[in-house]
Amino acid sequence: MYSKFAIAFDDTVKISGERNDSLIPIIWKIKKFFGIGSEKRLATAISEVRDFAIPVIREKKMELSEKSSLESADLLSMFLSLDHSDENFITDIVISFILAGRDTTIGTTGWVTYLTRLHVSYPLVLSSDTSAGILVYLSDEVKDMVYTHAAICESMRLYPPVQADNKEAAKDDTLPDGTVVKEGEKVTYHPSAMGRMESVWGKDWAEYRPERWLEPERVDEDTKKYWRFVVRDPYSYPVFQAGPRTCLGKEMAFLQMKRVIAEVLRLFRVAPAMAEGVEPVYVSYVTSKMHTGFPVRIQERSQTFSDSCFKL
Ligand code: HEM
């Protein structure tokens, strides 16, 4: 069951995205002025999201006031201990972290599952040098899951969680290729288009091929291949942005996605449950995802497929 918070959060993202894409912005501004239609729903959804975030902050404040030192090393505790007493400011931070970290990783996990049909390729998630076949999620082991890492990068090349991103020039500037940008003008970089450029990815750009991110490192006596991940220049793969404003949660996102994929596939087989010939549709608001989610059937390893259908 979707929680009230999740519904409100999805509404805020969708309606804000529609504002951003709107060809005639005056329409949403009028709706906002009169508090009608989608703008009325947006105002309600924002207050529902804040109602969820504020108790989390208050609880953490209370916890911190009861402790003599900072025992919990989470991000929220750090912000609160930096003397940020303005609750609105902290609430905005909490919400922006949920926005940054929630749909981006959920959407990507769904696309990876779809694109790799991981239910038939369980060995894919094992680290390059694991022998036990049992995954213990120390971050070093997750780092070793090079093929999964490549599968995730390749999925985000074709279906980036942030499809496009605008920046507005604070003052007149000239881009490295000589393009002049005047103060107030907007520049959009488009990870989704850049991930599909033949000049960057070659003739097979349309193929989902995690191997393009890998190099064989060595071949052992049983001719098993071992792979090395090849890092790409973030300016030609700006899925996490590039330069000083690169995503702060990038490493955390990979760790989380690799853990989830590995743990789910360790316990279950996951098979797409879409009608024959139906393809998921990529939609983008502020962040992107599969339209209507990704219906799958879950089978506990060692058992038969459950009748229940879930959405990733
Ligand atoms: C697959 C997952 C993710 C992708 C593709 C992604 C992508 C991005 C992109 C493109 C930006 C730049 C936005 C802009 O400049 O307007 C960004 C910024 C940011 N991301 Fe992520 N993100 C992901 C996951 C996360 C997670 C899990 C967190 C933390 C919980 C996070 C925290 C942030 C923060 C705080 C910023 C702002 C950085 C700044 O402005 O200096 N992200 N992310």
Short mmCIF file of C-alpha atoms and ligand atoms in Angstrom, two decimals:
data_model
loop_
_atom_site.label_atom_id
_atom_site.label_comp_id
_atom_site.label_asym_id
_atom_site.label_seq_id
_atom_site.Cartn_x
_atom_site.Cartn_y
_atom_site.Cartn_z
CA MET A 1 0.00 0.00 0.00
CA TYR A 2 1.28 3.42 -0.92
CA SER A 3 1.64 5.65 2.15
CA LYS A 4 0.02 9.07 2.32
CA PHE A 5 3.51 10.55 2.29
CA ALA A 6 4.54 8.69 -0.87
CA ILE A 7 1.40 9.83 -2.72
CA ALA A 8 1.90 13.44 -1.61
CA PHE A 9 5.58 13.30 -2.55
CA ASP A 10 4.85 11.89 -6.02
CA ASP A 11 2.24 14.62 -6.55
CA THR A 12 4.68 17.40 -5.63
CA VAL A 13 7.30 16.02 -8.02
CA LYS A 14 4.81 15.55 -10.85
CA ILE A 15 3.12 18.94 -10.51
CA SER A 16 6.42 20.81 -10.08
CA GLY A 17 7.77 19.01 -13.16
CA GLU A 18 4.70 20.03 -15.15
CA ARG A 19 5.24 23.63 -14.05
CA ASN A 20 8.81 23.44 -15.31
CA ASP A 21 7.74 22.02 -18.69
CA SER A 22 4.76 24.31 -19.09
CA LEU A 23 4.71 26.25 -22.37
CA ILE A 24 2.50 28.99 -20.94
CA PRO A 25 3.68 29.47 -17.32
CA ILE A 26 1.09 32.17 -16.71
CA ILE A 27 -1.55 29.39 -16.49
CA TRP A 28 -0.06 27.73 -13.41
CA LYS A 29 0.63 31.15 -11.90
CA ILE A 30 -3.05 32.08 -12.24
CA LYS A 31 -4.07 28.72 -10.73
CA LYS A 32 -1.66 29.36 -7.87
CA PHE A 33 -3.03 32.86 -7.31
CA PHE A 34 -6.60 31.56 -7.05
CA GLY A 35 -5.57 28.34 -5.27
CA ILE A 36 -7.32 26.09 -7.78
CA GLY A 37 -6.71 22.89 -9.78
CA SER A 38 -3.23 21.36 -9.76
CA GLU A 39 -1.86 24.28 -7.72
CA LYS A 40 -4.39 23.60 -4.95
CA ARG A 41 -3.28 19.93 -4.93
CA LEU A 42 0.38 21.03 -4.92
CA ALA A 43 -0.13 23.25 -1.85
CA THR A 44 -1.88 20.39 0.00
CA ALA A 45 0.77 17.87 -1.05
CA ILE A 46 3.61 20.17 0.08
CA SER A 47 2.05 20.56 3.50
CA GLU A 48 1.58 16.77 3.74
CA VAL A 49 5.26 16.23 2.87
CA ARG A 50 6.32 18.81 5.48
CA ASP A 51 4.03 17.18 8.05
CA PHE A 52 6.00 13.99 7.49
CA ALA A 53 9.45 15.62 7.65
CA ILE A 54 8.93 17.86 10.71
CA PRO A 55 8.34 15.05 13.30
CA VAL A 56 11.47 13.28 11.99
CA ILE A 57 13.49 16.43 12.70
CA ARG A 58 11.92 17.02 16.12
CA GLU A 59 12.57 13.44 17.13
CA LYS A 60 16.21 13.72 16.09
CA LYS A 61 16.58 17.04 17.95
CA MET A 62 15.21 15.42 21.08
CA GLU A 63 17.56 12.47 20.68
CA LEU A 64 20.54 14.80 20.27
CA SER A 65 19.57 16.91 23.29
CA GLU A 66 19.52 13.76 25.43
CA LYS A 67 22.99 12.69 24.37
CA SER A 68 26.15 14.37 25.54
CA SER A 69 28.00 13.76 22.27
CA LEU A 70 27.10 13.06 18.66
CA GLU A 71 26.66 9.30 18.74
CA SER A 72 24.70 8.99 15.52
CA ALA A 73 26.74 9.88 12.47
CA ASP A 74 23.79 10.43 10.12
CA LEU A 75 23.50 13.49 7.94
CA LEU A 76 20.53 14.98 9.77
CA SER A 77 22.36 14.86 13.11
CA MET A 78 25.31 16.60 11.50
CA PHE A 79 23.16 19.43 10.14
CA LEU A 80 21.42 19.85 13.49
CA SER A 81 24.70 19.90 15.38
CA LEU A 82 26.02 22.63 13.06
CA ASP A 83 23.77 25.02 14.95
CA HIS A 84 21.05 25.17 12.31
CA SER A 85 18.10 25.91 14.52
CA ASP A 86 15.80 27.13 11.73
CA GLU A 87 13.31 24.28 11.41
CA ASN A 88 12.15 25.41 7.96
CA PHE A 89 15.70 25.31 6.65
CA ILE A 90 16.33 21.83 8.03
CA THR A 91 12.95 20.66 6.70
CA ASP A 92 13.92 21.88 3.21
CA ILE A 93 17.18 19.95 3.49
CA VAL A 94 15.42 16.74 4.56
CA ILE A 95 12.94 17.06 1.68
CA SER A 96 15.66 17.81 -0.86
CA PHE A 97 17.57 14.70 0.26
CA ILE A 98 14.45 12.60 -0.13
CA LEU A 99 13.93 14.09 -3.59
CA ALA A 100 17.57 13.56 -4.52
CA GLY A 101 17.83 10.02 -3.21
CA ARG A 102 14.42 8.37 -3.50
CA ASP A 103 13.09 8.24 -7.05
CA THR A 104 16.56 8.34 -8.62
CA THR A 105 17.65 5.05 -7.05
CA ILE A 106 14.22 3.37 -7.18
CA GLY A 107 13.82 4.18 -10.88
CA THR A 108 17.30 2.95 -11.75
CA THR A 109 16.85 -0.31 -9.85
CA GLY A 110 13.68 -0.95 -11.86
CA TRP A 111 15.38 -0.23 -15.19
CA VAL A 112 18.37 -2.42 -14.34
CA THR A 113 16.03 -5.27 -13.45
CA TYR A 114 14.12 -4.80 -16.66
CA LEU A 115 17.12 -4.37 -18.93
CA THR A 116 19.19 -7.23 -17.63
CA ARG A 117 16.31 -9.61 -16.88
CA LEU A 118 18.27 -10.31 -13.74
CA HIS A 119 16.01 -13.15 -12.70
CA VAL A 120 17.86 -15.45 -15.07
CA SER A 121 21.31 -14.05 -14.42
CA TYR A 122 21.87 -14.29 -10.71
CA PRO A 123 25.66 -14.81 -10.99
CA LEU A 124 25.73 -11.30 -12.41
CA VAL A 125 25.54 -9.84 -8.93
CA LEU A 126 28.32 -11.87 -7.41
CA SER A 127 31.50 -9.96 -6.90
CA SER A 128 34.32 -10.62 -9.32
CA ASP A 129 36.23 -12.74 -6.87
CA THR A 130 33.67 -14.22 -4.54
CA SER A 131 33.94 -17.95 -4.08
CA ALA A 132 31.42 -18.52 -1.32
CA GLY A 133 28.35 -17.40 -3.24
CA ILE A 134 27.11 -15.77 -0.04
CA LEU A 135 27.07 -12.03 -0.04
CA VAL A 136 28.10 -10.13 3.03
CA TYR A 137 27.52 -6.48 2.46
CA LEU A 138 30.70 -4.88 3.57
CA SER A 139 31.13 -1.88 1.37
CA ASP A 140 34.35 -3.29 -0.10
CA GLU A 141 32.44 -6.30 -1.36
CA VAL A 142 29.76 -4.10 -2.85
CA LYS A 143 32.51 -2.14 -4.57
CA ASP A 144 33.74 -5.39 -6.09
CA MET A 145 30.42 -6.03 -7.82
CA VAL A 146 31.85 -4.61 -11.00
CA TYR A 147 29.41 -6.18 -13.43
CA THR A 148 26.43 -4.91 -11.43
CA HIS A 149 28.10 -1.50 -11.27
CA ALA A 150 28.46 -1.55 -15.05
CA ALA A 151 24.85 -2.73 -15.49
CA ILE A 152 23.66 0.23 -13.39
CA CYS A 153 25.81 2.77 -15.29
CA GLU A 154 24.63 1.40 -18.62
CA SER A 155 21.00 1.56 -17.51
CA MET A 156 21.43 5.21 -16.43
CA ARG A 157 23.11 6.02 -19.76
CA LEU A 158 19.88 5.12 -21.58
CA TYR A 159 17.43 6.09 -18.82
CA PRO A 160 19.08 8.71 -16.60
CA PRO A 161 17.18 9.53 -13.39
CA VAL A 162 17.70 13.26 -14.09
CA GLN A 163 16.79 13.53 -17.75
CA ALA A 164 17.77 17.18 -18.19
CA ASP A 165 18.87 19.99 -15.93
CA ASN A 166 18.74 23.79 -16.36
CA LYS A 167 21.20 26.35 -15.14
CA GLU A 168 20.79 30.12 -15.32
CA ALA A 169 23.83 32.35 -15.91
CA ALA A 170 24.45 34.62 -12.90
CA LYS A 171 26.53 36.89 -15.15
CA ASP A 172 27.72 37.05 -18.77
CA ASP A 173 29.93 34.08 -19.57
CA THR A 174 31.55 32.20 -22.44
CA LEU A 175 31.42 28.41 -22.63
CA PRO A 176 34.62 26.46 -23.46
CA ASP A 177 33.48 26.04 -27.10
CA GLY A 178 33.10 29.82 -27.46
CA THR A 179 29.31 30.01 -27.05
CA VAL A 180 28.41 33.29 -25.36
CA VAL A 181 25.83 33.09 -22.55
CA LYS A 182 24.33 36.33 -21.33
CA GLU A 183 23.31 36.99 -17.75
CA GLY A 184 19.88 35.49 -17.06
CA GLU A 185 20.00 33.09 -20.02
CA LYS A 186 19.32 29.43 -19.37
CA VAL A 187 21.53 26.54 -20.41
CA THR A 188 20.26 22.96 -20.33
CA TYR A 189 22.46 19.90 -20.27
CA HIS A 190 20.70 16.75 -21.32
CA PRO A 191 22.10 13.45 -19.94
CA SER A 192 19.37 11.52 -21.73
CA ALA A 193 20.34 12.89 -25.16
CA MET A 194 24.07 12.67 -24.43
CA GLY A 195 23.72 9.01 -23.45
CA ARG A 196 22.32 8.29 -26.91
CA MET A 197 24.89 10.12 -29.05
CA GLU A 198 26.76 8.01 -31.57
CA SER A 199 29.72 10.41 -31.41
CA VAL A 200 30.13 9.64 -27.69
CA TRP A 201 29.09 5.95 -27.44
CA GLY A 202 29.67 4.57 -30.90
CA LYS A 203 27.42 2.88 -33.46
CA ASP A 204 25.96 0.49 -30.89
CA TRP A 205 24.73 3.32 -28.65
CA ALA A 206 21.17 1.95 -28.74
CA GLU A 207 22.21 -1.42 -27.31
CA TYR A 208 22.11 -2.13 -23.60
CA ARG A 209 25.62 -3.48 -23.13
CA PRO A 210 27.14 -3.30 -19.62
CA GLU A 211 30.38 -4.67 -21.09
CA ARG A 212 31.12 -1.29 -22.64
CA TRP A 213 32.05 -0.19 -19.10
CA LEU A 214 34.37 -3.14 -18.48
CA GLU A 215 37.79 -4.36 -19.42
CA PRO A 216 38.99 -7.92 -18.83
CA GLU A 217 41.50 -7.71 -16.03
CA ARG A 218 42.87 -11.21 -16.01
CA VAL A 219 41.74 -14.71 -16.93
CA ASP A 220 42.22 -17.39 -14.29
CA GLU A 221 43.10 -21.04 -14.81
CA ASP A 222 39.46 -21.98 -15.39
CA THR A 223 39.21 -19.24 -18.04
CA LYS A 224 36.75 -17.32 -15.90
CA LYS A 225 36.82 -13.69 -16.89
CA TYR A 226 37.55 -11.05 -14.33
CA TRP A 227 36.55 -7.52 -15.11
CA ARG A 228 37.79 -4.07 -14.36
CA PHE A 229 35.39 -1.12 -14.38
CA VAL A 230 36.38 1.65 -16.79
CA VAL A 231 35.54 5.07 -15.41
CA ARG A 232 34.06 7.55 -17.93
CA ASP A 233 34.63 11.26 -18.10
CA PRO A 234 31.68 12.84 -16.19
CA TYR A 235 31.40 15.64 -18.77
CA SER A 236 30.41 13.13 -21.45
CA TYR A 237 28.33 11.10 -18.96
CA PRO A 238 26.80 13.83 -16.75
CA VAL A 239 24.23 11.55 -15.09
CA PHE A 240 25.44 12.79 -11.68
CA GLN A 241 26.37 16.27 -13.02
CA ALA A 242 30.05 17.16 -13.28
CA GLY A 243 32.41 19.65 -11.67
CA PRO A 244 31.89 21.32 -8.30
CA ARG A 245 28.14 20.58 -8.15
CA THR A 246 28.47 16.84 -8.74
CA CYS A 247 25.85 14.77 -6.90
CA LEU A 248 26.83 14.47 -3.24
CA GLY A 249 25.05 11.14 -2.91
CA LYS A 250 26.68 9.34 -5.85
CA GLU A 251 28.67 6.78 -3.85
CA MET A 252 25.78 6.26 -1.44
CA ALA A 253 23.44 5.72 -4.40
CA PHE A 254 25.65 3.01 -5.92
CA LEU A 255 26.09 1.30 -2.57
CA GLN A 256 22.34 1.30 -1.97
CA MET A 257 21.38 0.11 -5.46
CA LYS A 258 23.97 -2.66 -5.50
CA ARG A 259 22.92 -3.85 -2.04
CA VAL A 260 19.24 -3.89 -2.96
CA ILE A 261 19.77 -5.66 -6.28
CA ALA A 262 22.07 -8.25 -4.70
CA GLU A 263 19.88 -8.90 -1.68
CA VAL A 264 16.63 -9.13 -3.64
CA LEU A 265 18.18 -11.48 -6.16
CA ARG A 266 19.80 -13.58 -3.48
CA LEU A 267 16.38 -14.28 -2.01
CA PHE A 268 14.06 -14.10 -5.01
CA ARG A 269 13.70 -14.61 -8.71
CA VAL A 270 12.16 -11.55 -10.29
CA ALA A 271 10.37 -11.85 -13.60
CA PRO A 272 8.68 -9.07 -15.57
CA ALA A 273 4.89 -9.41 -15.47
CA MET A 274 4.03 -7.15 -18.36
CA ALA A 275 1.84 -8.27 -21.21
CA GLU A 276 3.69 -9.69 -24.22
CA GLY A 277 5.16 -6.92 -26.38
CA VAL A 278 4.51 -4.17 -23.82
CA GLU A 279 7.54 -2.01 -23.14
CA PRO A 280 7.92 0.24 -20.10
CA VAL A 281 7.73 3.95 -20.89
CA TYR A 282 10.33 6.41 -19.65
CA VAL A 283 8.70 9.54 -18.20
CA SER A 284 10.39 12.52 -16.65
CA TYR A 285 9.09 15.14 -14.25
CA VAL A 286 11.80 16.47 -11.93
CA THR A 287 13.28 13.00 -11.83
CA SER A 288 12.41 10.27 -14.28
CA LYS A 289 10.95 6.82 -13.87
CA MET A 290 8.95 4.09 -15.59
CA HIS A 291 5.42 5.25 -16.28
CA THR A 292 3.06 3.13 -14.13
CA GLY A 293 6.03 1.36 -12.54
CA PHE A 294 7.42 -2.02 -13.44
CA PRO A 295 5.12 -4.98 -12.69
CA VAL A 296 7.05 -8.10 -11.72
CA ARG A 297 6.41 -11.55 -10.32
CA ILE A 298 8.43 -12.58 -7.33
CA GLN A 299 9.48 -16.14 -6.69
CA GLU A 300 11.30 -17.15 -3.55
CA ARG A 301 14.30 -19.15 -4.68
CA SER A 302 13.28 -22.78 -4.13
CA GLN A 303 9.56 -22.01 -4.47
CA THR A 304 7.11 -21.46 -7.31
CA PHE A 305 6.06 -18.07 -8.61
CA SER A 306 3.73 -16.21 -6.32
CA ASP A 307 0.42 -15.06 -7.72
CA SER A 308 1.01 -11.61 -6.38
CA CYS A 309 2.31 -9.02 -8.75
CA PHE A 310 4.49 -6.24 -7.39
CA LYS A 311 5.68 -3.00 -8.88
CA LEU A 312 9.34 -2.04 -8.72
C1 HEM B 1 21.04 7.17 -9.15
C2 HEM B 1 20.98 8.07 -8.20
C3 HEM B 1 21.25 9.53 -8.34
C4 HEM B 1 21.43 10.32 -9.45
C5 HEM B 1 21.42 9.90 -10.92
C6 HEM B 1 21.66 11.68 -9.00
C7 HEM B 1 21.87 12.76 -9.84
C8 HEM B 1 22.12 14.04 -9.41
C9 HEM B 1 22.30 15.19 -10.27
C10 HEM B 1 22.22 15.19 -11.80
C11 HEM B 1 22.53 16.27 -9.48
C12 HEM B 1 22.77 17.71 -9.93
C13 HEM B 1 21.48 18.50 -9.86
C14 HEM B 1 21.67 19.95 -10.24
O1 HEM B 1 22.79 20.42 -10.40
O2 HEM B 1 20.66 20.63 -10.38
C15 HEM B 1 22.51 15.81 -8.10
C16 HEM B 1 22.71 16.62 -7.01
C17 HEM B 1 22.62 16.19 -5.71
N1 HEM B 1 22.38 14.91 -5.28
FE1 HEM B 1 22.11 13.27 -6.44
N2 HEM B 1 21.63 11.69 -7.63
C18 HEM B 1 21.40 10.42 -7.19
C19 HEM B 1 21.28 9.99 -5.87
C20 HEM B 1 21.47 10.80 -4.76
C21 HEM B 1 21.39 10.35 -3.39
C22 HEM B 1 21.12 8.91 -2.94
C23 HEM B 1 21.60 11.44 -2.62
C24 HEM B 1 21.65 11.56 -1.12
C25 HEM B 1 20.78 11.07 -0.32
C26 HEM B 1 21.84 12.57 -3.49
C27 HEM B 1 22.11 13.85 -3.07
C28 HEM B 1 22.34 14.92 -3.91
C29 HEM B 1 22.60 16.27 -3.43
C30 HEM B 1 22.65 16.74 -1.98
C31 HEM B 1 22.79 17.07 -4.57
C32 HEM B 1 23.08 18.58 -4.62
C33 HEM B 1 24.57 18.79 -4.78
C34 HEM B 1 24.91 20.27 -4.96
O3 HEM B 1 24.10 21.04 -5.44
O4 HEM B 1 26.04 20.65 -4.62
N3 HEM B 1 21.75 12.14 -4.79
N4 HEM B 1 22.26 14.45 -8.09
#
